Amino acid sequence: MKKILLFFAFCVGLMAADATIEVVNRGLVLPRILVQDATTNFANTTLKDRFFKLLAGDLKVGSSFEVIEERDIVEGYDGNFRTELVKSKAPEFVLRYGIESQSGGLSFKVKLISVKDGKIKFEKSYAQKDLGKWPFLAHRGVADIARALNLSPIEWMDKSIVISQYTTPGKSNIIIADYTLTYQKVVLSGGFNVFPKWANAEQSAFYYTSYVKGVPTLFKFDLSNGKKTRITSSGGMIVASDVSQDGNKLLLTMAPDDQSDIFIYDIRSGEKTRITDFKGIDVNGNFVDNDTGVVFVSDRLGYPNIFKTSVNGGAVEQMVYHGKNNNSVSTYQNYVVYSSRESVGATKTFNLYLISTKSDYIRQLTANGVNTYPRFSSDGGSIVFIKNAGGESAVGIIRVNENKSFQFPLRIGKLQSIDW
C-alpha cells in the first residue's frame, strides 16, 4: 500500500485549483447558432432544462459555433424556424430538437437548419433505453453534426471516461461517466480500486489495480457481464499505464525488486519483459511512435522528468529540459503531453505542455491552476485532465487546435485517476 501511495504522489501530484468552466481563447470568429427547444408534452421539466443546457454546452465545447445563450422555445418541431429571436439575433444556423419519453427511456430528434436558405443541413433521431444515459443522446447528436459538416472531429463526446474516485481512507470506487460527469455509474465499489485503464477502443472492458491478501493485483473488468479476471500480480506495486494499439500488450509499472520499473506484458502469452532497470523510480509508461517507443516518468535526475526508450529497452533519452517536477504523461502518435510543476511568485502550479518526439516543438497548454494527469482523446485533438480544488475535483477538457479549455466539477469525493 505504501508503494502505491508513493506512486500517487510521484505521478499524479494533485494540489488545489479552481474547478470552474473557462474558455482560454476566443480569437476566431465562429458562425452563430441558436438552439430551439421544440419539446412538447414532457412532464419532467428538470430533465428538459438539463438537456438544453447540456446540448448547448456540447456545442460550445465542440468549438465550431458561437452559441447564442438565449433559449428559443418553439411549439412544433416541423414549424417555421424563423422566430422573433432568430430575426433579432441573426444566427447563421438554427439547431432545433425535441425529446420524448419512450418505453422507460428517452428519444431525441434534432435538425440543423441554415438560416440563409432554410435548408436542412443535418437531421437524425436517436433513442436511449437507459434513461440515466440521456447525456449521451446530446453528445451523439452534436458529434454527428460535426462529422456531417466536416467540422473538427469530436467523436470522443460519445465516449465514456473511467474514473477512480476516493470515498473513504483506503477505499475507492471505479466509475463510468460521460465527459461532463453528468452521467455517473459506480461499477466497482468496496476495497481499494485504482488506476483504471480502458482495455480497448470499444471501451467494453478496463484494467485496474486492487489488493488480494495485501498483494497488488491487476484485474480486467468486463462491462458486458461484470466479470473480473485476474491478469497478474507483483509484490510492491502493479499498475497498467497503457495498452498497445492492437490491445495485445500492456505497459506495466511493477516493483518486484523493491524498485519501480517499466515492463511490457503480453496478454496472449502472459510473458513479462523488463524495459527499464534503474535503481530509482520509473513509472507511467506510454507507447509512442506507433508502439515502437515508450515514454515514461523517472527520477534519474533527482526529480521527476520525462524520458523515452525503445520498446526493446536500451538507451534512454531525456525529453524535457525545464521544470523540476514533470510528473504525469500521455501520448498520441508522436505527441507527448505532460504536467510540469512551476512557481508563480509564492504560488505553486502544475501546467500542461505538449511536445513532439520528432522535433523540438513545445507548446504550453494551460497558464494557471493545477492541471495534472492528462490523457489524449482517441483522435488526439483533445486532452482530458484533472483539476483538484480543496475538497473538490474537476475533469478538464482542452481542445488543442481550438485553444480552448473547459472544466466540469465532480461534486462528491476526489478523483484519483482517469482514462478516456
Coordinates of C-alpha atoms in Angstrom, one line a residue:
M1 CA 0.0 0.0 0.0
K2 CA 2.8 2.4 0.8
K3 CA 4.4 1.9 -2.7
I4 CA 1.0 2.6 -4.3
L5 CA 0.6 5.8 -2.3
L6 CA 4.1 6.8 -3.3
F7 CA 3.2 6.2 -6.9
F8 CA 0.2 8.5 -6.4
A9 CA 2.4 11.3 -5.1
F10 CA 5.0 10.8 -7.8
C11 CA 3.0 10.6 -11.0
V12 CA -0.2 12.4 -10.1
G13 CA 0.8 15.3 -7.8
L14 CA -2.7 16.7 -7.2
M15 CA -2.9 20.1 -5.5
A16 CA -5.6 22.8 -5.1
A17 CA -7.0 24.6 -8.1
D18 CA -10.2 26.2 -9.5
A19 CA -12.9 23.9 -10.7
T20 CA -14.8 26.3 -12.9
I21 CA -15.8 26.4 -16.6
E22 CA -13.5 28.6 -18.6
V23 CA -12.6 29.5 -22.2
V24 CA -8.9 30.2 -22.7
N25 CA -9.2 31.9 -26.1
R26 CA -12.0 33.4 -28.2
G27 CA -9.7 34.5 -31.1
L28 CA -11.7 33.1 -34.0
V29 CA -15.0 34.5 -35.4
L30 CA -17.3 31.5 -35.4
P31 CA -20.8 31.1 -37.1
R32 CA -23.5 31.8 -34.6
I33 CA -26.0 29.1 -33.7
L34 CA -29.4 29.4 -31.9
V35 CA -30.8 26.4 -30.1
Q36 CA -34.6 25.9 -30.4
D37 CA -36.3 23.6 -28.0
A38 CA -39.3 22.0 -29.7
T39 CA -40.1 19.6 -26.9
T40 CA -43.8 19.3 -26.1
N41 CA -45.8 17.3 -23.5
F42 CA -42.7 16.3 -21.5
A43 CA -43.6 16.2 -17.8
N44 CA -40.0 16.1 -16.4
T45 CA -39.2 19.9 -16.6
T46 CA -36.0 19.4 -14.7
L47 CA -34.6 16.9 -17.2
K48 CA -35.9 19.1 -20.0
D49 CA -33.9 22.1 -18.7
R50 CA -30.8 20.0 -18.1
F51 CA -31.0 18.5 -21.6
F52 CA -31.0 22.0 -23.2
K53 CA -28.0 23.2 -21.0
L54 CA -26.1 20.0 -21.9
L55 CA -26.8 20.3 -25.6
A56 CA -25.8 24.0 -25.7
G57 CA -22.7 23.1 -23.6
D58 CA -21.7 20.4 -26.1
L59 CA -21.9 22.9 -29.0
K60 CA -19.6 25.2 -27.0
V61 CA -17.1 22.5 -26.2
G62 CA -17.2 21.4 -29.9
S63 CA -15.8 24.9 -30.6
S64 CA -17.2 25.2 -34.2
F65 CA -20.0 27.6 -33.3
E66 CA -20.7 30.6 -31.2
V67 CA -23.7 29.5 -29.2
I68 CA -26.3 32.2 -28.6
E69 CA -27.1 32.0 -24.9
E70 CA -30.8 32.5 -25.1
R71 CA -33.1 29.5 -25.3
D72 CA -35.7 29.7 -28.1
I73 CA -38.8 27.6 -27.1
V74 CA -41.0 26.8 -30.0
E75 CA -44.3 24.9 -30.3
G76 CA -43.6 22.5 -33.1
Y77 CA -40.6 20.5 -34.4
D78 CA -41.6 21.0 -38.0
G79 CA -42.9 24.6 -37.8
N80 CA -41.4 27.8 -39.2
F81 CA -37.9 28.2 -37.7
R82 CA -37.9 32.0 -38.3
T83 CA -39.0 33.1 -34.8
E84 CA -38.7 36.6 -33.4
L85 CA -35.5 35.5 -31.6
V86 CA -34.0 34.3 -34.9
K87 CA -34.8 37.7 -36.5
S88 CA -33.3 39.7 -33.7
K89 CA -30.2 37.6 -33.1
A90 CA -29.5 36.8 -36.8
P91 CA -27.7 33.4 -36.3
E92 CA -26.2 31.6 -39.3
F93 CA -27.7 28.3 -38.1
V94 CA -30.7 27.1 -36.0
L95 CA -30.5 23.8 -34.2
R96 CA -34.0 22.6 -33.4
Y97 CA -34.6 19.5 -31.3
G98 CA -37.2 17.6 -29.3
I99 CA -37.1 14.9 -26.6
E100 CA -39.8 12.4 -25.7
S101 CA -40.2 9.7 -23.1
Q102 CA -40.1 6.3 -24.7
S103 CA -40.5 2.9 -23.0
G104 CA -38.8 4.0 -19.8
G105 CA -36.0 5.7 -21.8
L106 CA -35.7 8.8 -23.9
S107 CA -35.8 9.6 -27.6
F108 CA -34.2 12.6 -29.2
K109 CA -34.7 14.2 -32.7
V110 CA -32.6 17.0 -34.0
K111 CA -32.0 19.0 -37.2
L112 CA -29.6 21.8 -38.2
I113 CA -31.1 24.5 -40.4
S114 CA -29.2 27.1 -42.5
V115 CA -30.9 30.4 -41.8
K116 CA -29.8 31.9 -45.1
D117 CA -31.7 29.5 -47.3
G118 CA -33.8 27.4 -44.9
K119 CA -32.2 24.2 -46.0
I120 CA -31.8 21.3 -43.5
K121 CA -28.0 20.5 -43.2
F122 CA -28.5 17.6 -40.9
E123 CA -31.3 15.6 -39.3
K124 CA -31.4 12.4 -37.3
S125 CA -33.3 10.6 -34.5
Y126 CA -31.9 8.7 -31.5
A127 CA -33.1 6.6 -28.7
Q128 CA -31.7 5.5 -25.3
K129 CA -33.3 2.7 -23.4
D130 CA -31.4 3.5 -20.2
L131 CA -32.8 6.9 -19.0
G132 CA -29.8 7.5 -16.9
K133 CA -27.6 7.7 -20.0
W134 CA -29.6 10.5 -21.5
P135 CA -26.5 12.8 -21.8
F136 CA -25.1 10.5 -24.5
L137 CA -28.0 11.4 -26.7
A138 CA -26.9 15.0 -26.8
H139 CA -23.3 14.1 -27.2
R140 CA -24.0 11.7 -30.0
G141 CA -26.1 14.3 -31.9
V142 CA -23.5 17.1 -31.7
A143 CA -20.7 14.7 -32.7
D144 CA -22.7 13.5 -35.7
I145 CA -23.4 17.1 -36.8
A146 CA -19.7 17.9 -36.7
R147 CA -19.0 14.8 -38.7
A148 CA -21.7 15.5 -41.3
L149 CA -20.4 19.1 -41.8
N150 CA -16.7 18.1 -41.8
L151 CA -16.0 20.1 -38.7
S152 CA -13.3 19.4 -36.2
P153 CA -13.9 15.8 -35.1
I154 CA -15.5 15.3 -31.6
E155 CA -16.4 11.6 -31.7
W156 CA -14.9 11.5 -28.2
M157 CA -18.0 13.2 -26.9
D158 CA -19.8 9.9 -27.3
K159 CA -17.1 8.0 -25.5
S160 CA -17.1 7.2 -21.8
I161 CA -14.4 8.1 -19.2
V162 CA -13.4 5.7 -16.4
I163 CA -12.5 7.2 -13.1
S164 CA -11.1 6.0 -9.8
Q165 CA -12.8 8.1 -7.0
Y166 CA -11.7 8.2 -3.4
T167 CA -14.5 7.6 -1.0
T168 CA -13.0 7.0 2.4
P169 CA -9.4 6.3 3.6
G170 CA -8.2 3.1 1.8
K171 CA -11.4 2.9 -0.2
S172 CA -12.2 4.0 -3.8
N173 CA -14.8 3.4 -6.4
I174 CA -14.4 3.0 -10.1
I175 CA -17.0 5.0 -12.1
I176 CA -18.1 5.1 -15.7
A177 CA -19.1 8.6 -16.7
D178 CA -19.7 10.9 -19.7
Y179 CA -17.1 13.6 -20.2
T180 CA -19.2 16.2 -18.4
L181 CA -19.7 13.9 -15.4
T182 CA -23.5 14.4 -15.8
Y183 CA -23.9 10.6 -16.1
Q184 CA -22.1 8.6 -13.5
K185 CA -22.4 4.9 -12.7
V186 CA -20.4 3.1 -10.0
V187 CA -19.2 -0.2 -11.5
L188 CA -16.8 -1.3 -8.7
S189 CA -17.0 -0.4 -5.0
G190 CA -15.5 -1.7 -1.8
G191 CA -11.8 -2.1 -1.4
F192 CA -9.0 -0.1 -3.0
N193 CA -9.7 0.0 -6.7
V194 CA -7.4 2.4 -8.5
F195 CA -5.7 3.3 -11.9
P196 CA -8.4 2.1 -14.3
K197 CA -7.3 1.9 -18.0
W198 CA -9.5 1.1 -20.9
A199 CA -8.7 -2.3 -22.4
N200 CA -9.8 -1.5 -26.0
A201 CA -11.1 1.2 -28.3
E202 CA -14.7 -0.2 -27.9
Q203 CA -14.5 0.5 -24.1
S204 CA -16.0 -2.8 -23.4
A205 CA -13.5 -3.6 -20.6
F206 CA -10.9 -1.9 -18.4
Y207 CA -7.9 -2.9 -16.3
Y208 CA -7.4 -1.8 -12.7
T209 CA -5.3 -2.4 -9.7
S210 CA -6.7 -3.8 -6.4
Y211 CA -5.3 -5.9 -3.5
V212 CA -5.6 -9.6 -2.9
K213 CA -4.4 -10.6 0.6
G214 CA -2.2 -7.5 0.7
V215 CA -0.7 -8.1 -2.8
P216 CA -1.2 -5.6 -5.6
T217 CA -3.0 -7.4 -8.3
L218 CA -4.1 -6.4 -11.8
F219 CA -7.6 -7.2 -12.9
K220 CA -9.6 -6.9 -16.1
F221 CA -13.3 -5.9 -15.7
D222 CA -15.8 -6.8 -18.5
L223 CA -18.6 -4.3 -18.6
S224 CA -20.9 -6.6 -20.6
N225 CA -21.2 -9.2 -17.8
G226 CA -19.5 -7.7 -14.8
K227 CA -16.9 -10.4 -14.7
K228 CA -13.5 -9.7 -13.1
T229 CA -10.4 -11.6 -14.4
R230 CA -7.1 -11.7 -12.6
I231 CA -4.2 -10.8 -15.0
T232 CA -1.1 -10.8 -12.9
S233 CA 0.3 -9.5 -9.6
S234 CA 3.5 -8.2 -8.2
G235 CA 5.0 -7.5 -4.8
G236 CA 5.4 -3.8 -4.1
M237 CA 3.1 -2.4 -6.8
I238 CA 1.5 -3.0 -10.2
V239 CA -0.3 -0.5 -12.5
A240 CA -1.3 -0.8 -16.1
S241 CA -0.5 2.6 -17.7
D242 CA -1.0 2.0 -21.4
V243 CA -2.4 -0.6 -23.9
S244 CA -0.9 -1.2 -27.4
Q245 CA -2.9 -0.3 -30.5
D246 CA -3.8 -3.9 -31.1
G247 CA -4.8 -4.4 -27.5
N248 CA -2.4 -7.3 -27.0
K249 CA 0.3 -5.7 -24.9
L250 CA 0.2 -3.7 -21.7
L251 CA 2.8 -1.3 -20.2
L252 CA 3.0 -2.1 -16.5
T253 CA 4.7 -0.3 -13.6
M254 CA 5.9 -3.0 -11.3
A255 CA 8.3 -3.2 -8.3
P256 CA 9.2 -6.8 -7.9
D257 CA 12.7 -5.9 -6.5
D258 CA 11.7 -3.0 -4.3
Q259 CA 12.1 -0.5 -7.2
S260 CA 9.6 0.5 -9.8
D261 CA 10.4 -0.2 -13.4
I262 CA 8.5 -0.4 -16.7
F263 CA 7.5 -3.8 -18.1
I264 CA 5.7 -5.0 -21.2
Y265 CA 3.2 -7.7 -20.6
D266 CA 2.0 -9.9 -23.4
I267 CA -1.7 -10.7 -22.8
R268 CA -1.7 -13.8 -25.0
S269 CA 1.4 -15.5 -23.6
G270 CA 1.4 -13.9 -20.1
E271 CA 5.1 -13.1 -20.6
K272 CA 6.6 -10.0 -18.9
T273 CA 9.6 -8.2 -20.4
R274 CA 11.5 -5.6 -18.4
I275 CA 12.0 -2.4 -20.3
T276 CA 13.8 -0.3 -17.7
D277 CA 16.2 -1.3 -15.0
F278 CA 17.0 1.7 -12.9
K279 CA 17.9 1.9 -9.1
G280 CA 15.2 4.5 -8.6
I281 CA 11.7 5.3 -9.8
D282 CA 10.4 4.6 -13.3
V283 CA 6.7 4.8 -13.7
N284 CA 3.8 5.7 -16.0
G285 CA 5.0 4.2 -19.3
N286 CA 3.1 5.1 -22.5
F287 CA 3.5 3.7 -26.0
V288 CA 4.7 6.3 -28.6
D289 CA 5.7 6.4 -32.3
N290 CA 3.4 3.7 -33.5
D291 CA 4.2 1.5 -30.4
T292 CA 7.9 1.4 -31.2
G293 CA 8.9 3.5 -28.2
V294 CA 8.0 4.1 -24.6
V295 CA 7.7 7.4 -22.8
F296 CA 7.8 7.3 -19.0
V297 CA 8.4 9.3 -15.8
S298 CA 11.7 8.8 -13.9
D299 CA 13.7 10.5 -11.1
R300 CA 17.0 9.8 -12.9
L301 CA 17.9 13.5 -12.5
G302 CA 16.9 13.6 -8.8
Y303 CA 13.4 14.8 -9.6
P304 CA 10.5 13.5 -11.8
N305 CA 11.1 14.1 -15.5
I306 CA 10.0 12.7 -18.9
F307 CA 12.2 10.2 -20.7
K308 CA 11.9 7.9 -23.8
T309 CA 13.3 4.5 -24.7
S310 CA 12.7 1.7 -27.2
V311 CA 10.0 -1.0 -26.6
N312 CA 13.1 -3.3 -26.5
G313 CA 14.7 -1.2 -23.8
G314 CA 18.3 0.1 -24.1
A315 CA 19.3 3.7 -24.3
V316 CA 17.2 6.3 -22.5
E317 CA 16.6 9.8 -23.9
Q318 CA 15.6 12.9 -21.8
M319 CA 12.6 14.5 -23.4
V320 CA 12.0 17.6 -21.2
Y321 CA 14.6 20.3 -20.2
H322 CA 12.5 22.6 -17.9
G323 CA 10.8 22.3 -14.6
K324 CA 11.8 20.2 -11.5
N325 CA 8.6 18.1 -11.3
N326 CA 7.3 16.8 -14.6
N327 CA 5.2 14.0 -13.1
S328 CA 2.4 12.7 -15.4
V329 CA 2.4 12.0 -19.1
S330 CA 0.2 10.8 -22.0
T331 CA 1.0 10.1 -25.7
Y332 CA -0.7 10.2 -29.1
Q333 CA 1.2 9.0 -32.1
N334 CA 4.4 11.1 -31.8
Y335 CA 3.0 13.7 -29.5
V336 CA 3.5 13.8 -25.7
V337 CA 1.5 15.9 -23.1
Y338 CA 2.9 16.2 -19.6
S339 CA 2.3 18.1 -16.4
S340 CA 5.1 20.3 -15.0
R341 CA 5.3 22.0 -11.6
E342 CA 6.1 25.7 -11.7
S343 CA 6.2 28.6 -9.3
V344 CA 4.4 31.9 -9.9
G345 CA 5.5 34.1 -7.0
A346 CA 4.7 32.1 -3.9
T347 CA 2.1 30.0 -5.7
K348 CA 2.9 26.5 -6.9
T349 CA 1.1 25.5 -10.1
F350 CA 1.1 22.5 -12.5
N351 CA 0.8 23.4 -16.1
L352 CA 0.4 21.1 -19.1
Y353 CA 2.8 21.1 -22.1
L354 CA 2.7 19.5 -25.5
I355 CA 5.9 18.2 -27.2
S356 CA 6.8 16.0 -30.2
T357 CA 9.2 13.1 -30.4
K358 CA 10.1 14.2 -33.9
S359 CA 11.2 17.8 -33.3
D360 CA 11.9 20.5 -30.7
Y361 CA 8.3 21.5 -30.8
I362 CA 6.9 22.6 -27.4
R363 CA 3.6 24.3 -26.6
Q364 CA 2.2 25.4 -23.2
L365 CA -1.5 24.3 -23.0
T366 CA -2.5 25.8 -19.6
A367 CA -1.5 29.1 -17.9
N368 CA -2.7 28.8 -14.4
G369 CA -4.0 26.5 -11.7
V370 CA -3.0 22.9 -11.0
N371 CA -3.5 20.7 -14.1
T372 CA -2.5 17.0 -13.8
Y373 CA -3.0 13.5 -15.2
P374 CA -3.5 14.4 -18.9
R375 CA -5.0 11.9 -21.3
F376 CA -5.4 12.3 -25.1
S377 CA -8.7 11.7 -26.8
S378 CA -8.9 8.9 -29.4
D379 CA -8.3 11.4 -32.2
G380 CA -5.6 13.3 -30.5
G381 CA -7.4 16.6 -30.9
S382 CA -8.5 16.9 -27.3
I383 CA -6.9 16.3 -23.9
V384 CA -8.7 15.4 -20.7
F385 CA -7.0 16.2 -17.4
I386 CA -7.7 16.5 -13.6
K387 CA -8.1 19.7 -11.5
N388 CA -8.4 19.3 -7.8
A389 CA -9.7 22.1 -5.6
G390 CA -9.5 21.6 -1.8
G391 CA -12.2 19.0 -1.3
E392 CA -13.4 19.0 -5.0
S393 CA -12.1 17.6 -8.2
A394 CA -12.9 18.5 -11.8
V395 CA -12.4 17.0 -15.2
G396 CA -10.9 19.4 -17.7
I397 CA -11.1 19.2 -21.5
I398 CA -8.6 21.0 -23.7
R399 CA -9.4 21.5 -27.4
V400 CA -5.9 21.5 -28.7
N401 CA -6.3 23.0 -32.1
E402 CA -9.1 25.4 -31.0
N403 CA -7.1 26.6 -28.0
K404 CA -10.0 26.3 -25.6
S405 CA -10.4 24.7 -22.2
F406 CA -13.4 23.7 -20.1
Q407 CA -13.8 22.2 -16.6
F408 CA -16.6 20.1 -15.2
P409 CA -16.6 19.7 -11.4
L410 CA -17.2 16.4 -9.5
R411 CA -19.3 17.4 -6.5
I412 CA -18.6 14.3 -4.3
G413 CA -15.2 12.8 -3.5
K414 CA -11.8 13.3 -5.2
L415 CA -10.6 11.9 -8.5
Q416 CA -7.6 9.6 -8.1
S417 CA -7.0 8.8 -11.8
I418 CA -8.9 8.9 -15.1
D419 CA -8.8 7.3 -18.6
W420 CA -10.6 8.3 -21.7

